[in-house]
Amino acid sequence: MTARLRIGAALLLTVVAACSDGTSSAPPDPPGPAATLRLNEAWLAGTHNSYWVDRGVRQDLFSSGVQESLLDQLVADGARAIELDVHPDDRNPHRYRVFHTVPGNSLCDDLADCLRPLRLLHAALPRHETVHVVVELKKFSGSSFDAEHSVDDLEAILEESLGPWLYRPRDLLDACDPDAADSDPDLTSCLARVGWPSVAAMRGRFVVSVLGNFDDLLPQAKGTLDWATFTLHGDLRTRTAFSMASSWKLDWDALPQKIRDELSRDALERARRRAVFLQVEDTADPNLPVFLEGGAMVRIDGAFTVAQQLERSALGAQILQGDTPWIQAEDRGPDQPLRPLDASLGEIVEPGSHVELVVPAGDASVARWRDVPAGRATRWATLPSIGGESDALPCLAAAAADDDEADSLAICRDKVHASRTPGAALGSGRPDSEALHLVRRVCRAGLCRQEDVTPVEQASDGAAAAPIARATLAEQATVGVMLGLEVTARDGRSCAQALVAVDASDDGEPLWHRAGEPECLAEPLRAQGLLVLAQGGKGGPAVFAGTSVAIDGRRDEL
């Protein structure tokens, strides 16, 4: 396994005279096998209970999860599959909540709020590798669907959150039945005939698949019936999400009697033919090779160690499920989240800017600066992240000089690390574990002060409205943030305004809010860019995704 820690250094880069126009076409994809490999011919790390962190709720039985910020899973660790467990929201019709068995140990509560970090990822990396969103119907005490919480309601939330970038069942069906001649198409047969699009063709897309299998814990539990209800609902061509079958629930004779009383053998078989994703928990599962032969994608459990991941990828499984995404076989860094199942084919490099800087322990800092001539107006944007074992503080900064003693302003993203003490009792975590917060750092005359700030509501430059937020702006910032920094000349001085985005518009642009007041200096802020600080004498790596700077309105990528 290749270590991710690389030695960072302060770099001074000169601004080129002609930056790429923000409205111009995207640069070509990096060379490699992505153009010819199909989506199911590469494997990736996925996370189990991606929302889950111990926040002090002891009654959350049988629970575990990644215990890491969603964006850190996606950016620092390179996970390209997440899992969200959903329950109908008894307080709000047509809405779904995210938790395991009881509310509380979740990074976010409302499903749309949990999907918002994915919108930020897309804003930073519009050509990201396909992200698989696994939604599990988790209600134990009854059905996940009722008169006020329907299949259509669940898919409407997915549409309002990810709609512009979704790959849907109809996209696959159009390749094998463009005239829609079959009123009840067999999706598995379609996939076997035409296959998935290439990795490159699927970049910038989200694929949602829905599963449900809990039948045995309580008499009222109907997970498999909920899955079948979801899978068989309506015309496949109008559907938002795919179906993920649970392999051990495909034998009708082995299902609990309460499920067989409401789900016929024929209906189960029809649902199976609509499912092109499979959940597997046993490497010897007989359904695994059958589904893979038909081109389906298999999500397989137990991929915690390098050896387990290599074993499962050797079987051909593509989505390797675990709670430790920072442990990955054949890890080549944050710009290569996918690996070909046939390793001889080379590297799959994700398009976009991925900058990784490592700050050593101690009172240390590492920067990557750009030298900006005086009087130029700039706007920076980046999606910062740290791995599970890093204490680094990633920032956007503007300084009078490339010097630790220079006057400067920085906006940074910090978080409260979750405790991962082996053997710790469930419910021993802090209520704010893994919550992100913003730090504003101002240095003058060699003295620096840091203060927590919250984003302030402001106009978003006329951008399209984002999905309805159930959480407040401050609560959204604890789940996911992009950082921005705007530097302008004002009355002979150079002024810097810290910005933060907790969401993006439907055209993929960050929706910016102010974070604190502007800071103005008498001398130009010529050194601008990425800054990483050690904290409490500890350092580590920081990853910045999609870093860009607009200079006098013209955009360039770092």
XYZ file of C-alpha atoms in Angstrom:
558
model
C 0.000 0.000 0.000
C 1.469 3.336 -1.031
C 1.627 5.863 1.791
C -0.197 9.130 1.219
C 2.152 11.266 3.273
C 4.283 13.378 1.011
C 6.718 16.108 2.047
C 5.176 19.525 1.443
C 7.060 22.704 0.606
C 6.309 26.389 0.205
C 6.055 27.147 -3.486
C 5.831 30.557 -5.157
C 4.095 30.445 -8.510
C 3.876 33.418 -10.863
C 0.458 34.263 -12.269
C 0.406 33.620 -16.004
C -0.695 36.467 -18.229
C -3.594 34.622 -19.816
C -5.776 32.521 -17.523
C -8.434 30.227 -18.885
C -11.878 31.799 -19.156
C -14.351 30.337 -16.674
C -16.881 29.892 -19.483
C -14.543 28.012 -21.803
C -14.665 24.259 -22.359
C -13.101 21.950 -19.777
C -9.531 20.722 -20.363
C -9.197 17.251 -21.853
C -9.234 14.261 -19.519
C -5.875 12.890 -18.405
C -4.552 10.035 -20.554
C -5.250 6.507 -19.373
C -7.732 3.640 -19.678
C -10.828 5.605 -18.579
C -12.056 6.116 -22.146
C -12.221 2.386 -22.876
C -12.878 0.788 -19.490
C -16.550 0.408 -18.615
C -17.883 1.529 -15.263
C -18.033 -2.047 -13.955
C -14.405 -2.743 -14.911
C -12.873 -0.674 -12.118
C -13.101 -0.972 -8.344
C -13.405 1.655 -5.648
C -13.571 2.130 -1.901
C -17.044 2.636 -0.495
C -18.131 3.399 3.026
C -20.708 1.732 5.261
C -23.047 3.935 7.342
C -21.220 6.940 5.930
C -23.294 9.382 8.028
C -22.631 7.614 11.344
C -20.487 8.937 14.188
C -20.741 8.288 17.914
C -22.247 11.490 19.272
C -23.179 10.188 22.685
C -26.440 8.328 21.947
C -26.220 4.996 23.762
C -29.527 3.526 22.555
C -28.336 3.307 18.923
C -28.035 -0.482 19.008
C -25.916 -2.567 16.604
C -24.441 0.642 15.195
C -21.088 1.449 13.670
C -19.768 3.542 10.832
C -16.916 5.537 9.403
C -16.858 8.251 12.091
C -15.463 10.764 9.632
C -16.806 13.832 7.854
C -18.551 12.948 4.596
C -16.330 15.311 2.616
C -13.190 13.885 4.208
C -14.293 10.433 3.063
C -14.787 11.734 -0.479
C -11.829 14.126 -0.807
C -9.003 13.019 1.493
C -9.784 9.292 1.343
C -11.078 9.126 -2.227
C -14.220 7.123 -1.408
C -16.584 7.043 -4.377
C -19.505 5.258 -2.729
C -21.401 6.266 0.396
C -24.338 4.733 2.269
C -27.207 6.635 3.875
C -29.821 4.834 5.995
C -33.238 6.460 5.687
C -36.437 6.479 7.729
C -39.721 8.271 6.987
C -39.778 11.556 8.895
C -42.750 11.283 11.250
C -42.601 15.052 11.858
C -42.657 16.095 8.201
C -44.689 14.509 5.392
C -42.771 13.615 2.233
C -39.377 13.907 3.964
C -36.868 11.252 5.059
C -34.427 11.293 7.966
C -30.973 9.695 8.150
C -30.003 7.566 11.156
C -29.325 3.941 12.097
C -31.740 2.753 14.785
C -32.474 5.985 16.670
C -31.695 9.622 15.801
C -28.648 11.377 17.176
C -25.491 9.623 16.005
C -25.590 11.207 12.554
C -23.585 13.907 10.823
C -26.854 15.202 9.344
C -30.529 14.476 9.911
C -32.575 15.325 6.816
C -31.734 13.344 3.658
C -31.377 16.467 1.507
C -28.954 17.944 4.047
C -26.889 14.748 3.942
C -26.679 14.958 0.143
C -25.475 18.572 0.168
C -21.758 17.631 0.527
C -22.062 15.784 -2.786
C -23.100 19.034 -4.438
C -19.966 20.685 -3.044
C -17.825 17.845 -4.375
C -19.368 18.379 -7.796
C -18.766 22.135 -7.622
C -15.088 21.528 -6.850
C -14.566 18.581 -9.220
C -17.207 18.694 -11.968
C -15.497 15.742 -13.699
C -15.237 13.587 -10.569
C -15.412 9.840 -10.995
C -18.924 8.445 -10.641
C -20.146 8.616 -7.057
C -22.407 5.764 -5.962
C -25.013 6.757 -3.384
C -26.443 3.708 -1.630
C -29.714 4.419 0.163
C -30.824 1.768 2.629
C -34.475 1.531 3.694
C -33.783 1.042 7.388
C -37.040 1.315 9.324
C -37.289 -1.651 11.700
C -40.722 -1.072 13.190
C -42.843 -1.060 10.048
C -42.721 -0.017 6.420
C -40.529 2.750 5.002
C -43.490 3.800 2.857
C -46.915 5.081 3.872
C -49.551 7.550 2.693
C -47.301 10.536 3.514
C -43.917 8.967 2.637
C -43.971 7.308 -0.761
C -41.472 6.001 -3.281
C -42.130 9.157 -5.280
C -41.380 11.306 -2.223
C -38.034 9.586 -1.704
C -37.063 9.983 -5.338
C -38.182 13.617 -5.358
C -35.575 14.358 -2.665
C -32.913 12.663 -4.788
C -34.037 14.673 -7.801
C -34.020 18.017 -6.001
C -30.537 17.323 -4.634
C -28.673 15.551 -7.453
C -31.023 15.800 -10.445
C -28.749 17.698 -12.868
C -26.033 15.068 -12.561
C -27.888 11.780 -12.087
C -27.490 8.694 -14.255
C -30.928 7.043 -14.179
C -32.391 3.687 -15.297
C -33.799 5.338 -18.428
C -30.281 6.327 -19.487
C -29.354 2.652 -19.575
C -32.638 1.582 -21.190
C -32.267 4.157 -23.964
C -29.183 2.294 -25.158
C -31.028 -0.995 -25.736
C -34.634 0.117 -26.339
C -34.544 3.700 -27.674
C -38.132 3.498 -28.888
C -39.439 2.333 -25.491
C -41.203 -0.568 -27.163
C -41.099 -2.768 -24.032
C -43.570 -1.570 -21.408
C -41.925 -3.646 -18.647
C -38.272 -3.931 -19.633
C -35.869 -6.432 -18.105
C -33.058 -4.137 -16.939
C -30.641 -6.999 -16.276
C -31.017 -8.278 -19.856
C -30.558 -4.761 -21.181
C -27.341 -4.346 -19.218
C -26.048 -7.710 -20.402
C -26.570 -6.599 -24.029
C -25.234 -3.026 -23.983
C -23.138 -2.762 -20.833
C -22.344 0.308 -18.758
C -20.902 3.453 -20.318
C -17.170 4.040 -20.023
C -15.556 5.423 -16.883
C -14.822 8.678 -18.733
C -18.401 8.993 -20.031
C -19.736 8.620 -16.480
C -17.544 11.306 -14.964
C -19.437 14.027 -13.147
C -22.407 11.692 -12.538
C -24.095 10.284 -9.447
C -25.720 6.854 -9.436
C -28.217 6.125 -6.667
C -29.210 2.584 -5.736
C -31.731 1.599 -3.067
C -31.665 -1.550 -0.923
C -33.626 -2.994 1.981
C -33.278 -6.331 3.715
C -34.010 -6.133 7.465
C -36.865 -8.545 8.163
C -35.718 -10.503 11.193
C -35.137 -8.156 14.142
C -38.741 -7.223 14.892
C -42.083 -8.726 13.849
C -43.007 -5.451 12.112
C -39.786 -5.233 10.067
C -40.420 -5.520 6.322
C -37.149 -4.519 4.659
C -37.358 -6.921 1.719
C -40.972 -5.978 1.061
C -39.999 -2.291 1.124
C -37.198 -3.024 -1.347
C -39.606 -4.836 -3.675
C -42.149 -2.003 -3.366
C -39.472 0.475 -4.349
C -38.104 -1.677 -7.154
C -41.440 -2.527 -8.769
C -42.910 0.971 -8.525
C -44.091 2.409 -11.843
C -42.345 2.673 -15.179
C -38.579 2.176 -15.026
C -38.144 5.031 -17.502
C -39.549 7.516 -15.007
C -37.424 6.359 -12.091
C -34.587 8.253 -10.443
C -32.722 5.491 -8.620
C -31.608 1.978 -9.428
C -32.395 -1.044 -7.286
C -29.752 -2.940 -5.297
C -30.768 -6.500 -4.465
C -29.547 -8.176 -1.279
C -28.239 -11.541 -2.403
C -29.475 -13.540 0.599
C -33.011 -12.206 0.053
C -33.432 -13.489 -3.516
C -34.493 -17.016 -2.508
C -38.266 -16.769 -2.038
C -38.468 -20.045 -0.120
C -35.985 -18.747 2.464
C -37.821 -15.470 3.129
C -39.772 -15.040 6.378
C -43.387 -16.082 6.095
C -44.559 -12.519 6.785
C -42.748 -11.403 3.598
C -44.006 -14.303 1.472
C -47.547 -13.476 2.566
C -47.246 -10.103 0.790
C -44.627 -10.728 -1.907
C -45.211 -13.444 -4.480
C -42.488 -15.561 -6.019
C -43.186 -13.975 -9.407
C -42.972 -10.440 -7.977
C -39.614 -11.223 -6.356
C -38.304 -12.537 -9.667
C -39.575 -9.453 -11.492
C -37.821 -7.261 -8.928
C -34.611 -9.244 -9.396
C -34.725 -8.534 -13.138
C -34.905 -4.819 -12.375
C -31.847 -4.893 -10.106
C -28.428 -4.250 -11.700
C -26.676 -3.778 -8.341
C -26.135 -6.547 -5.796
C -25.276 -6.407 -2.082
C -23.069 -9.329 -0.991
C -21.764 -10.196 2.476
C -20.002 -13.494 1.762
C -17.105 -13.897 -0.677
C -18.425 -17.385 -1.486
C -21.906 -16.091 -2.380
C -23.105 -18.057 -5.445
C -24.972 -15.028 -6.813
C -21.796 -12.952 -7.031
C -20.326 -14.493 -10.242
C -23.783 -14.732 -11.826
C -24.459 -11.015 -11.418
C -20.924 -10.057 -12.471
C -21.224 -12.119 -15.645
C -24.291 -10.074 -16.601
C -22.404 -6.793 -16.119
C -23.950 -5.883 -12.768
C -22.056 -4.021 -10.078
C -21.489 -5.756 -6.754
C -21.113 -4.033 -3.403
C -19.308 -6.415 -1.079
C -18.897 -6.143 2.671
C -15.848 -6.816 4.836
C -13.270 -4.773 2.893
C -11.485 -3.289 5.909
C -7.883 -4.367 5.345
C -5.607 -4.290 2.307
C -5.710 -8.094 2.120
C -9.523 -8.154 2.247
C -9.748 -5.502 -0.460
C -7.364 -7.364 -2.763
C -9.313 -10.584 -2.211
C -12.627 -8.951 -3.098
C -11.359 -7.017 -6.099
C -9.791 -10.261 -7.398
C -13.307 -11.737 -7.400
C -14.415 -8.879 -9.663
C -16.468 -6.988 -7.061
C -16.372 -3.260 -7.794
C -17.675 -1.453 -4.670
C -15.671 -2.494 -1.607
C -17.536 -1.670 1.595
C -15.870 -0.835 4.898
C -15.600 1.648 7.754
C -11.962 2.658 7.152
C -11.613 4.361 3.746
C -8.187 5.733 4.711
C -6.919 2.147 4.358
C -6.867 1.299 0.653
C -5.003 -1.262 -1.386
C -2.911 0.139 -4.237
C -3.461 3.637 -2.895
C -2.012 6.204 -5.305
C -3.403 9.341 -3.712
C -6.563 11.432 -3.879
C -6.488 11.915 -7.662
C -6.879 8.164 -8.337
C -9.994 6.964 -6.487
C -10.667 4.221 -9.090
C -8.428 1.276 -9.936
C -8.861 -1.058 -12.930
C -9.840 -4.604 -12.027
C -7.111 -5.527 -14.511
C -4.181 -3.698 -12.918
C -2.060 -4.093 -16.066
C -4.214 -1.513 -17.866
C -2.632 1.428 -16.046
C -3.844 4.294 -13.891
C -7.219 6.040 -13.872
C -6.537 9.677 -13.029
C -9.514 11.796 -12.020
C -9.682 15.148 -13.848
C -9.430 18.326 -11.827
C -7.102 19.894 -9.321
C -5.982 17.685 -6.393
C -3.315 19.370 -4.271
C -1.920 17.520 -1.269
C 0.320 19.346 1.206
C 1.852 17.890 4.343
C 2.763 20.011 7.340
C 5.259 18.500 9.790
C 4.634 18.384 13.516
C 5.601 21.351 15.640
C 5.000 25.048 15.107
C 5.046 24.648 11.339
C 3.296 25.772 8.170
C 3.400 24.773 4.515
C 2.057 26.903 1.663
C 1.567 26.928 -2.069
C 1.446 30.566 -3.110
C 0.805 32.479 -6.285
C 2.476 35.832 -6.786
C -0.304 38.274 -7.704
C 0.667 41.737 -9.020
C -0.661 44.678 -7.011
C -4.079 45.979 -7.990
C -5.404 42.693 -9.414
C -8.772 41.485 -8.090
C -8.863 37.786 -7.249
C -11.405 35.267 -6.016
C -10.157 31.908 -4.742
C -12.141 28.725 -4.155
C -11.170 25.318 -2.828
C -12.659 22.253 -1.138
C -10.335 21.452 1.801
C -10.058 18.121 3.574
C -7.948 16.203 6.057
C -7.676 12.462 6.607
C -8.749 10.616 9.709
C -5.342 10.803 11.395
C -4.325 14.334 10.397
C -4.309 17.344 12.704
C -3.498 19.812 9.934
C -5.494 23.013 9.517
C -6.124 23.692 5.777
C -6.646 27.336 4.763
C -6.956 29.812 1.931
C -4.713 32.791 2.639
C -3.538 36.138 1.319
C -0.317 37.676 2.662
C 1.852 40.696 2.043
C 4.798 38.383 1.355
C 5.824 34.736 1.305
C 6.998 34.998 4.889
C 5.677 33.618 8.180
C 6.026 37.076 9.710
C 4.062 38.891 6.965
C 0.662 40.447 7.558
C -2.049 38.120 6.273
C -5.651 36.904 6.387
C -6.637 33.243 6.189
C -9.919 31.348 6.263
C -9.492 27.769 7.487
C -11.597 24.656 7.982
C -11.196 22.799 11.259
C -13.140 19.957 12.833
C -13.720 18.110 16.087
C -12.113 14.727 15.597
C -14.211 11.737 16.572
C -12.616 9.448 19.126
C -11.806 6.033 17.672
C -10.597 4.455 20.896
C -10.693 0.658 20.462
C -13.257 -0.922 22.747
C -14.878 2.371 23.741
C -18.481 2.014 24.881
C -21.193 3.049 22.442
C -22.438 6.508 23.395
C -19.128 7.765 24.755
C -18.559 10.215 21.890
C -18.895 13.998 21.980
C -22.148 15.548 20.717
C -20.152 17.570 18.160
C -17.838 14.778 16.961
C -16.686 15.342 13.359
C -18.478 18.688 13.163
C -16.670 21.143 10.895
C -16.125 24.745 11.927
C -14.558 27.818 10.360
C -11.488 29.601 11.662
C -10.496 33.129 10.625
C -6.787 33.878 11.144
C -5.386 37.414 11.021
C -1.662 38.190 11.360
C -0.321 41.716 11.908
C 3.185 42.785 12.912
C 4.173 39.188 13.543
C 1.267 38.436 15.890
C -1.533 36.108 14.798
C -4.995 35.638 16.265
C -7.547 32.962 15.414
C -11.301 33.089 15.935
C -14.218 30.879 15.034
C -16.641 32.471 12.571
C -20.012 31.520 11.133
C -21.226 32.188 7.590
C -23.583 35.121 7.124
C -26.574 35.081 4.777
C -25.980 37.139 1.667
C -27.006 37.251 -1.986
C -25.468 34.546 -4.130
C -24.768 36.513 -7.313
C -28.113 35.579 -8.823
C -27.365 31.843 -8.848
C -30.220 29.375 -9.081
C -31.931 28.350 -5.862
C -30.549 25.301 -4.065
C -32.636 22.488 -2.546
C -34.752 23.328 0.487
C -32.532 23.201 3.581
C -33.886 21.664 6.773
C -30.765 22.677 8.694
C -29.788 26.283 9.362
C -26.882 27.869 7.539
C -24.653 27.398 10.598
C -25.711 23.737 10.918
C -25.031 23.133 7.240
C -21.506 24.497 7.707
C -20.794 21.786 10.279
C -21.423 19.093 7.625
C -19.558 20.451 4.602
C -17.894 23.650 3.422
C -15.933 25.084 0.536
C -13.602 27.978 1.279
C -13.355 31.184 -0.726
C -11.231 34.296 -0.504
C -11.821 37.555 -2.359
C -8.963 40.086 -2.585
C -9.587 43.599 -3.946
C -7.932 47.017 -3.980
C -9.852 49.646 -1.976
C -8.836 53.266 -1.307
C -5.184 52.496 -1.908
C -5.287 49.458 0.365
C -5.541 45.716 -0.270
C -8.589 44.074 1.313
C -9.426 40.388 1.758
C -12.906 38.982 2.407
C -13.258 35.395 3.624
C -16.080 33.410 1.995
C -17.677 30.034 2.605
C -20.105 27.880 0.596
C -22.233 25.158 2.158
C -24.104 24.362 -1.060
C -23.921 24.776 -4.809
C -26.443 25.843 -7.418
C -27.894 23.456 -9.964
C -25.343 24.689 -12.487
C -22.553 23.541 -10.175
C -21.416 26.920 -8.868
C -20.730 27.435 -5.143
C -23.241 29.627 -3.300
C -21.002 31.983 -1.351
C -21.586 33.594 2.044
C -19.390 36.018 3.972
C -17.370 34.683 6.914
C -16.403 37.612 9.115
C -15.544 41.147 8.080
C -12.991 42.143 5.404
C -9.413 42.765 6.506
C -7.566 45.648 4.835
C -3.813 46.249 4.779
C -1.757 49.186 3.578
C 0.505 46.989 1.429
C -0.586 44.706 -1.429
C -1.462 41.082 -0.639
C 0.848 39.648 -3.264
C 1.198 36.072 -1.920
C -2.107 34.213 -2.240
C -3.067 30.568 -2.181
C -3.082 27.463 -0.008
C -1.784 27.371 3.544
C -1.587 24.397 5.939
C -0.861 24.876 9.642
C 0.110 22.404 12.343
C -2.117 22.416 15.431
C -1.231 21.607 19.002
C 2.216 20.559 17.893
C 0.728 17.999 15.476
C 0.712 18.038 11.693
C -0.279 15.803 8.827
C -1.604 15.946 5.266
C -4.301 18.202 3.859
C -5.965 17.780 0.488
C -7.417 20.670 -1.529
C -9.820 19.667 -4.317
C -10.813 21.885 -7.226
C -8.655 24.842 -6.232
C -9.130 27.758 -8.619
C -8.503 31.483 -8.770
C -10.339 34.062 -10.848
C -8.000 36.964 -11.633
C -9.840 40.057 -12.831
C -12.749 37.740 -13.665
C -10.739 35.164 -15.619
C -10.485 31.756 -13.996
C -7.442 29.540 -13.644
C -6.952 26.224 -11.841
C -4.146 25.585 -9.398
